[in-house]
Tab-separated table of C-alpha atoms and ligand atoms in Angstrom:
chain	number	residue	atom	x	y	z
A	1	MET	CA	-0.096	-0.208	0.454
A	2	THR	CA	1.428	3.034	-1.031
A	3	ASP	CA	0.312	6.705	0.896
A	4	SER	CA	-2.207	9.403	-0.665
A	5	ASP	CA	-1.340	12.783	-1.641
A	6	PRO	CA	-3.982	14.300	1.448
A	7	ASN	CA	-4.750	16.987	-1.710
A	8	GLU	CA	-6.125	14.672	-4.497
A	9	PRO	CA	-9.507	12.879	-4.645
A	10	ARG	CA	-9.446	9.833	-3.006
A	11	LYS	CA	-9.294	7.442	-5.830
A	12	LEU	CA	-11.681	3.961	-5.211
A	13	SER	CA	-9.760	0.708	-6.904
A	14	LYS	CA	-12.723	-1.335	-8.528
A	15	GLU	CA	-13.629	-3.703	-5.847
A	16	SER	CA	-13.530	-0.727	-3.228
A	17	LYS	CA	-15.705	1.181	-5.134
A	18	GLU	CA	-18.254	-2.000	-5.403
A	19	GLU	CA	-17.669	-2.643	-2.355
A	20	ALA	CA	-18.237	1.637	-0.916
A	21	LEU	CA	-21.629	0.758	-3.516
A	22	ARG	CA	-22.762	-2.537	-0.974
A	23	ARG	CA	-22.469	-0.503	1.480
A	24	ILE	CA	-24.375	2.360	0.251
A	25	LEU	CA	-27.208	0.757	-1.432
A	26	LYS	CA	-26.681	-1.426	3.041
A	27	LYS	CA	-27.169	2.006	3.970
A	28	ARG	CA	-30.396	3.410	2.742
A	29	SER	CA	-32.222	-0.510	3.028
A	30	ASP	CA	-31.942	-0.582	6.593
A	31	ILE	CA	-33.667	2.478	6.627
A	32	ALA	CA	-36.336	1.716	4.343
A	33	GLY	CA	-37.116	-0.970	5.762
A	34	GLU	CA	-36.483	0.458	10.017
A	35	MET	CA	-38.886	3.319	8.122
A	36	ASN	CA	-41.179	0.571	6.892
A	37	GLY	CA	-41.464	-1.538	10.653
A	38	VAL	CA	-42.714	2.589	12.195
A	39	ALA	CA	-45.447	2.719	9.625
A	40	LYS	CA	-46.360	-0.620	9.740
A	41	ARG	CA	-46.678	-0.555	13.546
A	42	ASP	CA	-48.351	3.103	13.008
A	43	ALA	CA	-50.710	2.227	10.427
A	44	PHE	CA	-51.874	-0.551	12.934
A	45	SER	CA	-52.857	1.853	15.221
A	46	ILE	CA	-54.167	4.845	13.805
A	47	PRO	CA	-57.619	3.864	12.265
A	48	GLU	CA	-59.271	4.076	9.283
A	49	SER	CA	-62.238	6.984	9.909
A	50	HIS	CA	-58.741	9.096	10.507
A	51	TYR	CA	-57.036	9.492	7.137
A	52	LYS	CA	-59.626	8.076	4.940
A	53	ILE	CA	-62.207	11.542	4.166
A	54	GLU	CA	-64.613	8.791	3.172
A	55	LYS	CA	-64.165	6.405	6.652
A	56	PHE	CA	-65.086	10.237	8.162
A	57	SER	CA	-67.615	9.832	11.035
A	58	ASP	CA	-70.013	12.756	9.288
A	59	TYR	CA	-69.809	11.336	5.885
A	60	GLN	CA	-70.334	7.588	7.877
A	61	THR	CA	-73.643	9.892	8.351
A	62	LEU	CA	-74.930	11.242	5.643
A	63	THR	CA	-74.810	8.885	3.396
A	64	LEU	CA	-77.126	6.933	6.195
A	65	GLN	CA	-79.036	9.448	5.787
A	66	GLN	CA	-79.022	9.284	1.908
A	67	SER	CA	-79.532	5.483	1.561
A	68	LEU	CA	-82.212	5.847	4.775
A	69	ALA	CA	-83.940	8.854	2.298
A	70	LYS	CA	-83.598	6.077	-1.148
A	71	LYS	CA	-84.535	3.314	0.573
A	72	VAL	CA	-88.110	4.782	1.632
A	73	ASN	CA	-88.265	6.836	-2.293
A	74	LEU	CA	-88.130	9.888	-1.114
A	75	GLU	CA	-85.229	11.561	-3.677
A	76	SER	CA	-82.364	14.701	-1.979
A	77	PRO	CA	-85.362	18.047	-2.757
A	78	TYR	CA	-81.664	19.514	-2.128
A	79	PHE	CA	-79.257	20.440	-5.381
A	80	GLN	CA	-81.545	20.617	-8.353
A	81	GLU	CA	-80.970	21.685	-11.826
A	82	HIS	CA	-83.065	24.713	-12.778
A	83	ASP	CA	-83.284	25.743	-16.276
A	84	VAL	CA	-83.634	29.522	-16.297
A	85	LEU	CA	-82.917	32.620	-13.824
A	86	ALA	CA	-85.697	31.865	-10.669
A	87	ARG	CA	-87.637	34.046	-10.069
A	88	ASN	CA	-91.702	33.897	-8.150
A	89	THR	CA	-91.576	30.476	-10.847
A	90	THR	CA	-88.980	28.503	-12.272
A	91	VAL	CA	-88.203	25.373	-14.822
A	92	ILE	CA	-86.885	22.436	-13.167
A	93	GLY	CA	-86.334	19.851	-15.670
A	94	GLY	CA	-88.409	21.297	-18.697
A	95	ARG	CA	-91.590	21.471	-15.686
A	96	GLU	CA	-92.897	24.587	-13.889
A	97	PHE	CA	-92.924	25.522	-10.011
A	98	ILE	CA	-94.829	28.771	-8.028
A	99	ASN	CA	-90.713	29.443	-6.448
A	100	PHE	CA	-90.004	30.058	-2.870
A	101	GLY	CA	-86.073	29.073	-2.472
A	102	THR	CA	-84.848	31.778	-4.027
A	103	TYR	CA	-84.245	34.933	-2.043
A	104	ASN	CA	-84.682	37.339	-5.227
A	105	TYR	CA	-86.702	39.333	-2.841
A	106	LEU	CA	-87.807	42.438	-4.817
A	107	ASP	CA	-87.731	40.203	-8.074
A	108	LEU	CA	-84.123	42.244	-8.854
A	109	ASN	CA	-81.842	38.868	-10.859
A	110	GLY	CA	-82.083	39.322	-14.037
A	111	HIS	CA	-83.573	43.131	-13.831
A	112	PRO	CA	-82.866	44.727	-17.588
A	113	ARG	CA	-80.474	47.549	-15.978
A	114	VAL	CA	-78.879	44.935	-13.678
A	115	ASN	CA	-77.577	42.978	-16.472
A	116	ASP	CA	-77.037	45.498	-17.803
A	117	ALA	CA	-74.782	47.455	-15.737
A	118	ALA	CA	-73.174	44.254	-15.375
A	119	TYR	CA	-72.190	43.384	-19.126
A	120	LYS	CA	-71.435	46.950	-19.097
A	121	ALA	CA	-68.428	46.671	-16.216
A	122	MET	CA	-67.132	43.093	-17.367
A	123	VAL	CA	-66.980	44.718	-21.030
A	124	GLU	CA	-65.205	47.557	-18.577
A	125	TYR	CA	-63.377	45.605	-16.274
A	126	GLY	CA	-63.510	42.059	-17.088
A	127	THR	CA	-64.872	39.175	-14.656
A	128	SER	CA	-62.890	39.520	-12.076
A	129	ALA	CA	-60.099	41.316	-9.662
A	130	SER	CA	-58.379	39.386	-10.042
A	131	ALA	CA	-56.465	40.568	-6.650
A	132	SER	CA	-57.550	41.714	-3.215
A	133	ARG	CA	-57.582	45.378	-3.760
A	134	LEU	CA	-54.725	46.158	-1.721
A	135	VAL	CA	-52.671	45.492	-4.557
A	136	SER	CA	-55.204	45.093	-7.876
A	137	GLY	CA	-55.903	48.131	-6.991
A	138	GLU	CA	-60.364	48.957	-6.973
A	139	ARG	CA	-62.192	49.557	-9.455
A	140	ARG	CA	-65.393	52.697	-10.319
A	141	PRO	CA	-68.085	49.740	-9.269
A	142	HIS	CA	-66.285	48.444	-5.926
A	143	ARG	CA	-66.315	52.294	-4.572
A	144	GLU	CA	-69.172	53.478	-5.756
A	145	LEU	CA	-71.367	50.600	-4.379
A	146	GLU	CA	-69.138	50.771	-0.701
A	147	ALA	CA	-70.659	54.660	-0.921
A	148	LYS	CA	-74.638	54.409	-1.701
A	149	ILE	CA	-74.509	52.221	0.366
A	150	ALA	CA	-72.788	54.579	3.516
A	151	GLU	CA	-74.973	56.821	2.211
A	152	VAL	CA	-77.850	54.525	2.761
A	153	HIS	CA	-77.462	53.075	5.536
A	154	GLY	CA	-76.306	56.852	6.872
A	155	THR	CA	-72.654	55.577	7.903
A	156	PRO	CA	-69.482	57.893	7.341
A	157	ALA	CA	-67.973	54.474	4.983
A	158	ALA	CA	-68.648	50.724	4.046
A	159	LEU	CA	-67.044	48.195	2.522
A	160	THR	CA	-66.961	44.905	0.584
A	161	PHE	CA	-66.511	42.251	1.258
A	162	VAL	CA	-66.549	38.875	-1.467
A	163	SER	CA	-69.216	36.218	0.224
A	164	GLY	CA	-71.788	36.953	2.972
A	165	HIS	CA	-70.741	33.916	5.450
A	166	ALA	CA	-67.472	36.044	4.055
A	167	THR	CA	-68.214	38.872	5.884
A	168	ASN	CA	-69.417	37.906	9.296
A	169	VAL	CA	-67.103	35.577	9.840
A	170	THR	CA	-63.994	38.030	8.777
A	171	THR	CA	-64.938	40.938	10.329
A	172	ILE	CA	-65.389	39.035	14.006
A	173	GLY	CA	-62.840	36.950	13.369
A	174	THR	CA	-60.716	40.631	13.134
A	175	LEU	CA	-62.731	42.644	15.750
A	176	LEU	CA	-62.745	40.338	18.862
A	177	GLY	CA	-59.732	38.900	20.401
A	178	LYS	CA	-59.718	36.055	23.321
A	179	ARG	CA	-59.700	38.229	26.203
A	180	ASP	CA	-63.383	39.161	24.850
A	181	LEU	CA	-66.975	37.570	25.038
A	182	ILE	CA	-69.409	38.169	21.477
A	183	LEU	CA	-73.282	37.166	22.756
A	184	HIS	CA	-75.530	36.165	20.661
A	185	ASP	CA	-79.895	35.353	20.153
A	186	ARG	CA	-79.712	31.388	20.310
A	187	LEU	CA	-80.949	31.534	15.853
A	188	ILE	CA	-78.419	33.222	14.998
A	189	HIS	CA	-76.702	32.252	11.386
A	190	ASN	CA	-73.804	29.892	10.844
A	191	SER	CA	-71.314	33.131	9.790
A	192	VAL	CA	-71.683	34.549	12.949
A	193	LEU	CA	-70.735	31.356	15.212
A	194	GLN	CA	-68.292	30.437	12.497
A	195	GLY	CA	-66.815	34.230	12.870
A	196	ALA	CA	-66.696	33.719	17.195
A	197	LEU	CA	-64.160	31.274	16.451
A	198	LEU	CA	-61.475	32.752	14.894
A	199	SER	CA	-61.500	35.153	17.518
A	200	GLY	CA	-60.754	33.195	19.942
A	201	ALA	CA	-63.446	35.031	22.135
A	202	GLN	CA	-65.723	33.400	24.807
A	203	ARG	CA	-69.282	33.685	23.088
A	204	GLN	CA	-72.252	32.844	25.189
A	205	PRO	CA	-76.165	32.938	23.430
A	206	PHE	CA	-78.847	34.449	25.378
A	207	ASP	CA	-83.094	33.149	24.065
A	208	HIS	CA	-84.367	34.245	20.926
A	209	ASN	CA	-85.397	38.388	21.249
A	210	ASP	CA	-84.988	38.154	24.991
A	211	TRP	CA	-83.968	41.296	25.862
A	212	ARG	CA	-83.925	41.165	29.620
A	213	GLY	CA	-82.357	38.284	29.205
A	214	LEU	CA	-78.867	39.554	28.075
A	215	ASP	CA	-79.120	43.060	30.173
A	216	ASP	CA	-78.666	40.410	33.319
A	217	LEU	CA	-75.816	37.790	31.272
A	218	LEU	CA	-74.511	41.423	31.025
A	219	MET	CA	-75.143	42.291	33.850
A	220	ARG	CA	-72.968	39.490	35.671
A	221	SER	CA	-70.503	39.014	33.197
A	222	ARG	CA	-69.935	42.272	32.024
A	223	ARG	CA	-66.512	43.252	33.437
A	224	LYS	CA	-64.954	39.358	33.068
A	225	PHE	CA	-64.280	40.873	29.430
A	226	GLU	CA	-62.688	44.255	27.951
A	227	LYS	CA	-64.695	44.291	24.666
A	228	VAL	CA	-67.979	42.883	23.766
A	229	LEU	CA	-69.985	42.618	20.835
A	230	ILE	CA	-73.953	41.867	20.873
A	231	CYS	CA	-75.046	40.121	17.134
A	232	VAL	CA	-78.323	39.313	16.079
A	233	GLU	CA	-80.568	39.749	12.435
A	234	GLY	CA	-82.831	42.172	10.911
A	235	ILE	CA	-85.576	39.322	9.971
A	236	TYR	CA	-83.819	36.020	11.522
A	237	SER	CA	-83.030	33.891	8.050
A	238	MET	CA	-85.181	30.263	9.797
A	239	ASP	CA	-87.538	32.524	11.000
A	240	GLY	CA	-88.544	35.414	9.765
A	241	ASP	CA	-89.548	38.463	12.527
A	242	VAL	CA	-87.523	41.387	13.777
A	243	PRO	CA	-85.371	41.489	16.818
A	244	PRO	CA	-86.112	44.446	19.397
A	245	MET	CA	-84.296	46.821	17.812
A	246	PRO	CA	-84.671	49.809	20.486
A	247	GLU	CA	-84.210	47.447	23.801
A	248	ILE	CA	-81.264	45.726	22.484
A	249	ILE	CA	-79.331	49.605	21.863
A	250	GLU	CA	-80.456	50.141	25.666
A	251	VAL	CA	-78.699	47.558	26.891
A	252	ALA	CA	-75.483	47.737	24.479
A	253	ARG	CA	-74.677	51.157	26.133
A	254	LYS	CA	-76.011	50.809	29.368
A	255	HIS	CA	-73.376	48.083	29.342
A	256	LYS	CA	-71.181	49.344	27.479
A	257	ALA	CA	-71.199	47.045	24.334
A	258	LEU	CA	-71.286	47.225	20.705
A	259	THR	CA	-73.853	46.221	18.767
A	260	MET	CA	-74.222	43.336	15.079
A	261	VAL	CA	-77.303	43.526	12.801
A	262	ASP	CA	-77.039	41.431	10.292
A	263	GLU	CA	-79.739	42.724	7.340
A	264	ALA	CA	-79.592	40.243	5.310
A	265	HIS	CA	-82.693	38.839	5.407
A	266	SER	CA	-84.539	42.658	6.755
A	267	PHE	CA	-82.899	44.451	4.328
A	268	GLY	CA	-84.796	45.696	1.221
A	269	ALA	CA	-88.361	44.766	3.038
A	270	LEU	CA	-88.241	46.503	6.184
A	271	GLY	CA	-88.580	50.327	6.395
A	272	ALA	CA	-90.587	52.900	3.608
A	273	ARG	CA	-87.956	52.638	1.148
A	274	GLY	CA	-86.379	48.980	2.327
A	275	TYR	CA	-83.099	50.523	3.610
A	276	GLY	CA	-83.704	47.510	6.961
A	277	ILE	CA	-83.859	47.043	10.068
A	278	GLY	CA	-83.124	51.048	11.568
A	279	GLU	CA	-85.749	52.355	9.172
A	280	HIS	CA	-87.840	50.121	10.283
A	281	PHE	CA	-88.088	51.855	14.569
A	282	GLY	CA	-86.731	54.641	12.959
A	283	LEU	CA	-82.759	54.652	14.661
A	284	LYS	CA	-80.431	56.205	14.149
A	285	PRO	CA	-77.022	55.510	11.884
A	286	GLY	CA	-74.660	55.340	15.291
A	287	ASP	CA	-77.046	53.326	16.920
A	288	VAL	CA	-75.636	50.157	15.489
A	289	ASP	CA	-71.746	50.157	15.501
A	290	ILE	CA	-71.810	47.506	12.479
A	291	TRP	CA	-74.549	47.325	9.991
A	292	MET	CA	-73.513	44.312	8.206
A	293	GLY	CA	-75.823	42.738	5.086
A	294	THR	CA	-75.349	40.714	2.396
A	295	LEU	CA	-75.736	41.426	-1.680
A	296	SER	CA	-76.365	38.211	-2.402
A	297	LYS	CA	-80.646	38.525	-1.838
A	298	THR	CA	-81.912	42.587	-2.816
A	299	LEU	CA	-78.955	43.469	-4.398
A	300	ALA	CA	-79.362	40.750	-6.738
A	301	GLY	CA	-75.418	39.978	-6.866
A	302	CYS	CA	-73.146	37.931	-4.842
A	303	GLY	CA	-70.904	38.969	-0.819
A	304	GLY	CA	-71.895	40.923	1.826
A	305	TYR	CA	-71.035	44.358	3.485
A	306	VAL	CA	-70.330	46.000	6.630
A	307	ALA	CA	-70.857	49.627	7.612
A	308	GLY	CA	-70.914	51.936	9.962
A	309	SER	CA	-67.638	54.741	11.367
A	310	GLU	CA	-65.336	55.426	9.373
A	311	ALA	CA	-62.210	53.854	11.874
A	312	LEU	CA	-63.902	50.586	11.903
A	313	ILE	CA	-63.888	50.731	7.906
A	314	THR	CA	-60.045	51.714	7.905
A	315	LEU	CA	-60.031	48.757	10.701
A	316	LEU	CA	-61.630	46.044	7.984
A	317	LYS	CA	-59.406	47.417	5.362
A	318	HIS	CA	-56.671	46.927	6.289
A	319	THR	CA	-56.304	43.985	9.057
A	320	ALA	CA	-59.226	41.779	8.401
A	321	SER	CA	-58.188	38.872	6.716
A	322	GLY	CA	-61.153	38.223	4.134
A	323	PHE	CA	-61.391	41.449	3.061
A	324	LEU	CA	-56.454	41.680	2.491
A	325	TYR	CA	-55.111	37.729	1.096
A	326	SER	CA	-59.483	37.121	-1.063
A	327	VAL	CA	-60.366	38.367	-3.644
A	328	GLY	CA	-62.505	41.774	-4.753
A	329	MET	CA	-65.408	41.759	-5.806
A	330	PRO	CA	-65.396	41.754	-9.820
A	331	PRO	CA	-66.671	44.710	-10.473
A	332	PRO	CA	-69.592	43.505	-13.129
A	333	MET	CA	-71.024	41.829	-9.938
A	334	ALA	CA	-70.643	45.396	-7.430
A	335	ALA	CA	-72.570	46.851	-10.371
A	336	ALA	CA	-75.199	45.048	-10.428
A	337	SER	CA	-75.899	45.043	-7.169
A	338	LEU	CA	-75.090	48.884	-7.597
A	339	GLU	CA	-78.293	49.138	-10.029
A	340	ALA	CA	-79.967	46.673	-8.001
A	341	LEU	CA	-79.780	49.517	-5.615
A	342	ARG	CA	-80.834	52.221	-7.887
A	343	ILE	CA	-84.336	50.426	-8.934
A	344	MET	CA	-85.232	49.435	-5.377
A	345	GLU	CA	-85.120	53.784	-4.854
A	346	GLU	CA	-86.959	54.484	-7.551
A	347	GLU	CA	-88.740	52.573	-7.270
A	348	PRO	CA	-90.244	51.950	-3.558
A	349	GLU	CA	-93.333	49.418	-4.458
A	350	ARG	CA	-91.102	47.372	-4.893
A	351	VAL	CA	-90.581	47.648	-1.185
A	352	ARG	CA	-94.220	47.944	-0.377
A	353	GLN	CA	-95.308	44.514	-2.841
A	354	LEU	CA	-92.462	43.434	-0.538
A	355	GLN	CA	-94.907	43.628	2.886
A	356	ALA	CA	-97.498	43.065	1.107
A	357	ASN	CA	-97.443	39.302	0.182
A	358	GLY	CA	-95.190	38.869	3.184
A	359	LYS	CA	-99.116	40.115	5.067
A	360	LEU	CA	-100.198	38.097	3.034
A	361	MET	CA	-98.762	34.415	2.843
A	362	LEU	CA	-97.846	34.918	7.333
A	363	GLU	CA	-102.706	35.516	7.322
A	364	LEU	CA	-103.521	33.171	5.306
A	365	ALA	CA	-100.418	30.558	6.440
A	366	ARG	CA	-102.248	31.692	10.023
A	367	GLU	CA	-106.168	30.566	9.228
A	368	ALA	CA	-105.600	28.101	7.549
A	369	GLY	CA	-103.725	26.351	11.083
A	370	LEU	CA	-100.021	26.314	9.627
A	371	ASP	CA	-97.332	26.756	12.429
A	372	THR	CA	-95.892	29.773	11.705
A	373	GLY	CA	-93.065	29.830	14.444
A	374	TYR	CA	-92.433	33.289	15.672
A	375	ALA	CA	-92.569	34.758	11.421
A	376	ILE	CA	-94.268	38.941	10.784
A	377	GLY	CA	-95.241	38.125	7.580
A	378	SER	CA	-92.432	38.979	5.944
A	379	THR	CA	-89.490	37.721	3.137
A	380	VAL	CA	-88.881	34.614	5.415
A	381	LEU	CA	-91.886	32.525	5.951
A	382	PRO	CA	-91.598	28.992	7.968
A	383	VAL	CA	-94.140	26.284	7.788
A	384	ILE	CA	-92.995	24.547	11.239
A	385	THR	CA	-93.819	20.301	10.766
A	386	GLY	CA	-91.850	18.819	13.838
A	387	SER	CA	-90.767	16.332	12.761
A	388	SER	CA	-87.657	16.389	9.742
A	389	LEU	CA	-89.447	13.047	7.806
A	390	LEU	CA	-92.538	14.900	7.816
A	391	ALA	CA	-90.902	18.486	6.245
A	392	VAL	CA	-88.997	16.261	4.076
A	393	ARG	CA	-92.635	14.509	2.646
A	394	LEU	CA	-94.238	17.610	2.504
A	395	SER	CA	-91.958	19.198	-0.030
A	396	ARG	CA	-91.986	16.333	-2.021
A	397	ALA	CA	-95.807	17.032	-1.854
A	398	LEU	CA	-95.347	19.935	-3.195
A	399	PHE	CA	-92.548	19.487	-5.455
A	400	GLU	CA	-94.948	17.470	-7.407
A	401	LEU	CA	-97.757	19.978	-7.298
A	402	GLY	CA	-95.617	22.504	-8.634
A	403	ILE	CA	-94.590	23.982	-5.812
A	404	ASN	CA	-90.958	24.520	-4.481
A	405	ALA	CA	-90.359	24.731	-1.051
A	406	PRO	CA	-87.462	23.158	0.282
A	407	PRO	CA	-87.608	21.681	3.370
A	408	ILE	CA	-84.981	23.334	6.709
A	409	ILE	CA	-83.961	19.602	8.979
A	410	TYR	CA	-82.050	18.462	11.263
A	411	PRO	CA	-79.614	19.701	11.654
A	412	ALA	CA	-80.100	23.280	10.957
A	413	VAL	CA	-82.554	23.111	13.114
A	414	GLU	CA	-82.886	20.940	15.925
A	415	GLU	CA	-85.691	18.218	15.053
A	416	ARG	CA	-88.737	19.663	17.037
A	417	ILE	CA	-88.116	22.586	15.053
A	418	ALA	CA	-87.781	21.084	11.419
A	419	ARG	CA	-89.522	23.142	8.821
A	420	LEU	CA	-91.211	24.533	5.916
A	421	ARG	CA	-89.487	27.542	5.092
A	422	PHE	CA	-90.572	30.538	2.119
A	423	PHE	CA	-88.496	33.280	0.853
A	424	LEU	CA	-91.171	35.689	-0.431
A	425	SER	CA	-90.624	37.746	-3.378
A	426	SER	CA	-92.978	40.728	-4.384
A	427	ALA	CA	-92.714	38.694	-7.828
A	428	HIS	CA	-95.270	37.180	-5.782
A	429	THR	CA	-98.926	37.268	-7.396
A	430	GLU	CA	-102.049	37.039	-5.001
A	431	GLU	CA	-102.786	34.398	-6.611
A	432	GLN	CA	-100.061	31.412	-6.370
A	433	ILE	CA	-100.213	32.790	-2.502
A	434	ARG	CA	-103.246	31.616	-1.806
A	435	PHE	CA	-103.029	28.645	-4.161
A	436	THR	CA	-99.140	27.184	-2.313
A	437	VAL	CA	-100.733	28.187	1.280
A	438	ALA	CA	-104.386	26.376	0.002
A	439	GLN	CA	-101.891	22.859	-0.616
A	440	VAL	CA	-99.713	23.471	1.850
A	441	ALA	CA	-102.713	22.770	4.106
A	442	ASP	CA	-103.472	19.849	2.793
A	443	GLN	CA	-100.383	18.352	1.684
A	444	LYS	CA	-99.805	17.958	5.144
A	445	LYS	CA	-102.885	16.610	6.606
A	446	LYS	CA	-103.043	13.809	4.185
A	447	LEU	CA	-99.478	12.986	5.379
A	448	GLU	CA	-99.854	13.100	9.048
A	449	ASN	CA	-102.917	11.188	8.902
A	450	SER	CA	-100.772	8.906	6.895
A	451	PRO	CA	-97.406	7.749	8.504
A	452	LEU	CA	-94.716	5.778	6.217
B	501	PLP	C1	-78.603	35.446	8.088
B	501	PLP	C2	-77.425	35.788	7.198
B	501	PLP	N1	-76.285	36.272	6.352
B	501	PLP	C3	-75.079	35.952	6.189
B	501	PLP	C4	-75.506	35.058	5.330
B	501	PLP	C5	-75.099	34.377	4.396
B	501	PLP	O1	-74.950	35.473	3.396
B	501	PLP	P1	-74.428	35.082	1.150
B	501	PLP	O2	-75.259	33.945	1.259
B	501	PLP	O3	-75.038	35.900	0.778
B	501	PLP	O4	-72.269	34.409	1.821
B	501	PLP	C6	-77.577	34.161	5.230
B	501	PLP	C7	-76.953	33.434	3.405
B	501	PLP	O5	-78.414	33.189	3.689
B	501	PLP	C8	-77.672	34.908	6.141
B	501	PLP	O6	-79.065	33.879	6.482
């Protein structure tokens, strides 16, 4: 053996190269073997329901429900394909239905002026905002829509988001934190609950519309928290009634709490001009800290908004993750909602007709002995069946008769208050409403007398 020069790269003989290669390969296969062993051992202890989606318990429950429904010949009433723009009527599978499944409250979705505004904005700006407004900038329809929403609510500013649901999630998630408390009506929408989860704040429901209970809760716990936010809806989305807003505002003031009203179903429906619960009760814009609404219902678009003080809007615009890290609203959508809002103002008879339709349907339903829960007769009318099965069967029977009214069943609501939910529109005719209520009462009676 000769001494090798330490500066020379080590030269290996053919034999030693093979040896080295064998050594490396063995080491690799030893490592792989060990890893395999570990993986195998672990795989035995991890149930499939923890890593296979088809084994997730929620998925199993869902498929079980679906197969049970099939067994009793109940076709799913959900995810129907509609062939046309859904208004007071719709067409499903080539057949026309009276439609109560769409919240086109003032019949503005598909209005020629709304379509035209969207089309013009599309030609000018394209179909997408193409990035967050922070980086991709804003377009005229964004600014005009926000200025108009602020004007209607009488607030200094407003901000729009690409989803109504995300508006609540990100607004509440941004404004509240773990030292704070969120108090909400027991019937509040899921988006508020998700916002509360995101915020990390403590959350406490109060009984439906029970402002005295709210006052008690605050009396006991206000001092344990920094910020307190009270959340209610302008018209409750499942129940169709209105919160006692003046009393809630008084309680909030007394305890130095913030208030937030979700006007998803009340904007366009309450007040002489349809401006919502503020107009309904004659409130001042500053009486509520956070006015929230959706653009997907009365305003014939998609997305949500928050209206309020400059401080609120500036804070959300610069820190709300659902705004900053999400694309801006497509300009055609913003233009559509802006035009819808202009028509709503120019044609207040739409609001009056919607209000009259709501009252008529409620009156008739009560006369027919139907349980309409808390409803006041507006955009949303529940007919409570008290069982998910009856709700699904009733919805199916009505469908056969040419009426589209989807059921709301457990777990969306408690089983004992399963229901059909009717969304009213200014376009529904008296004849459609009378026919529907008569059929609901008749079919419900028949089904109650013929259990499966
Ligand atoms: C009360 C309420 N808030 C928020 C939302 C979410 O709005 P969007 O469907 O526009 O996302 C809804 C949905 O219908 C709702 O009913």
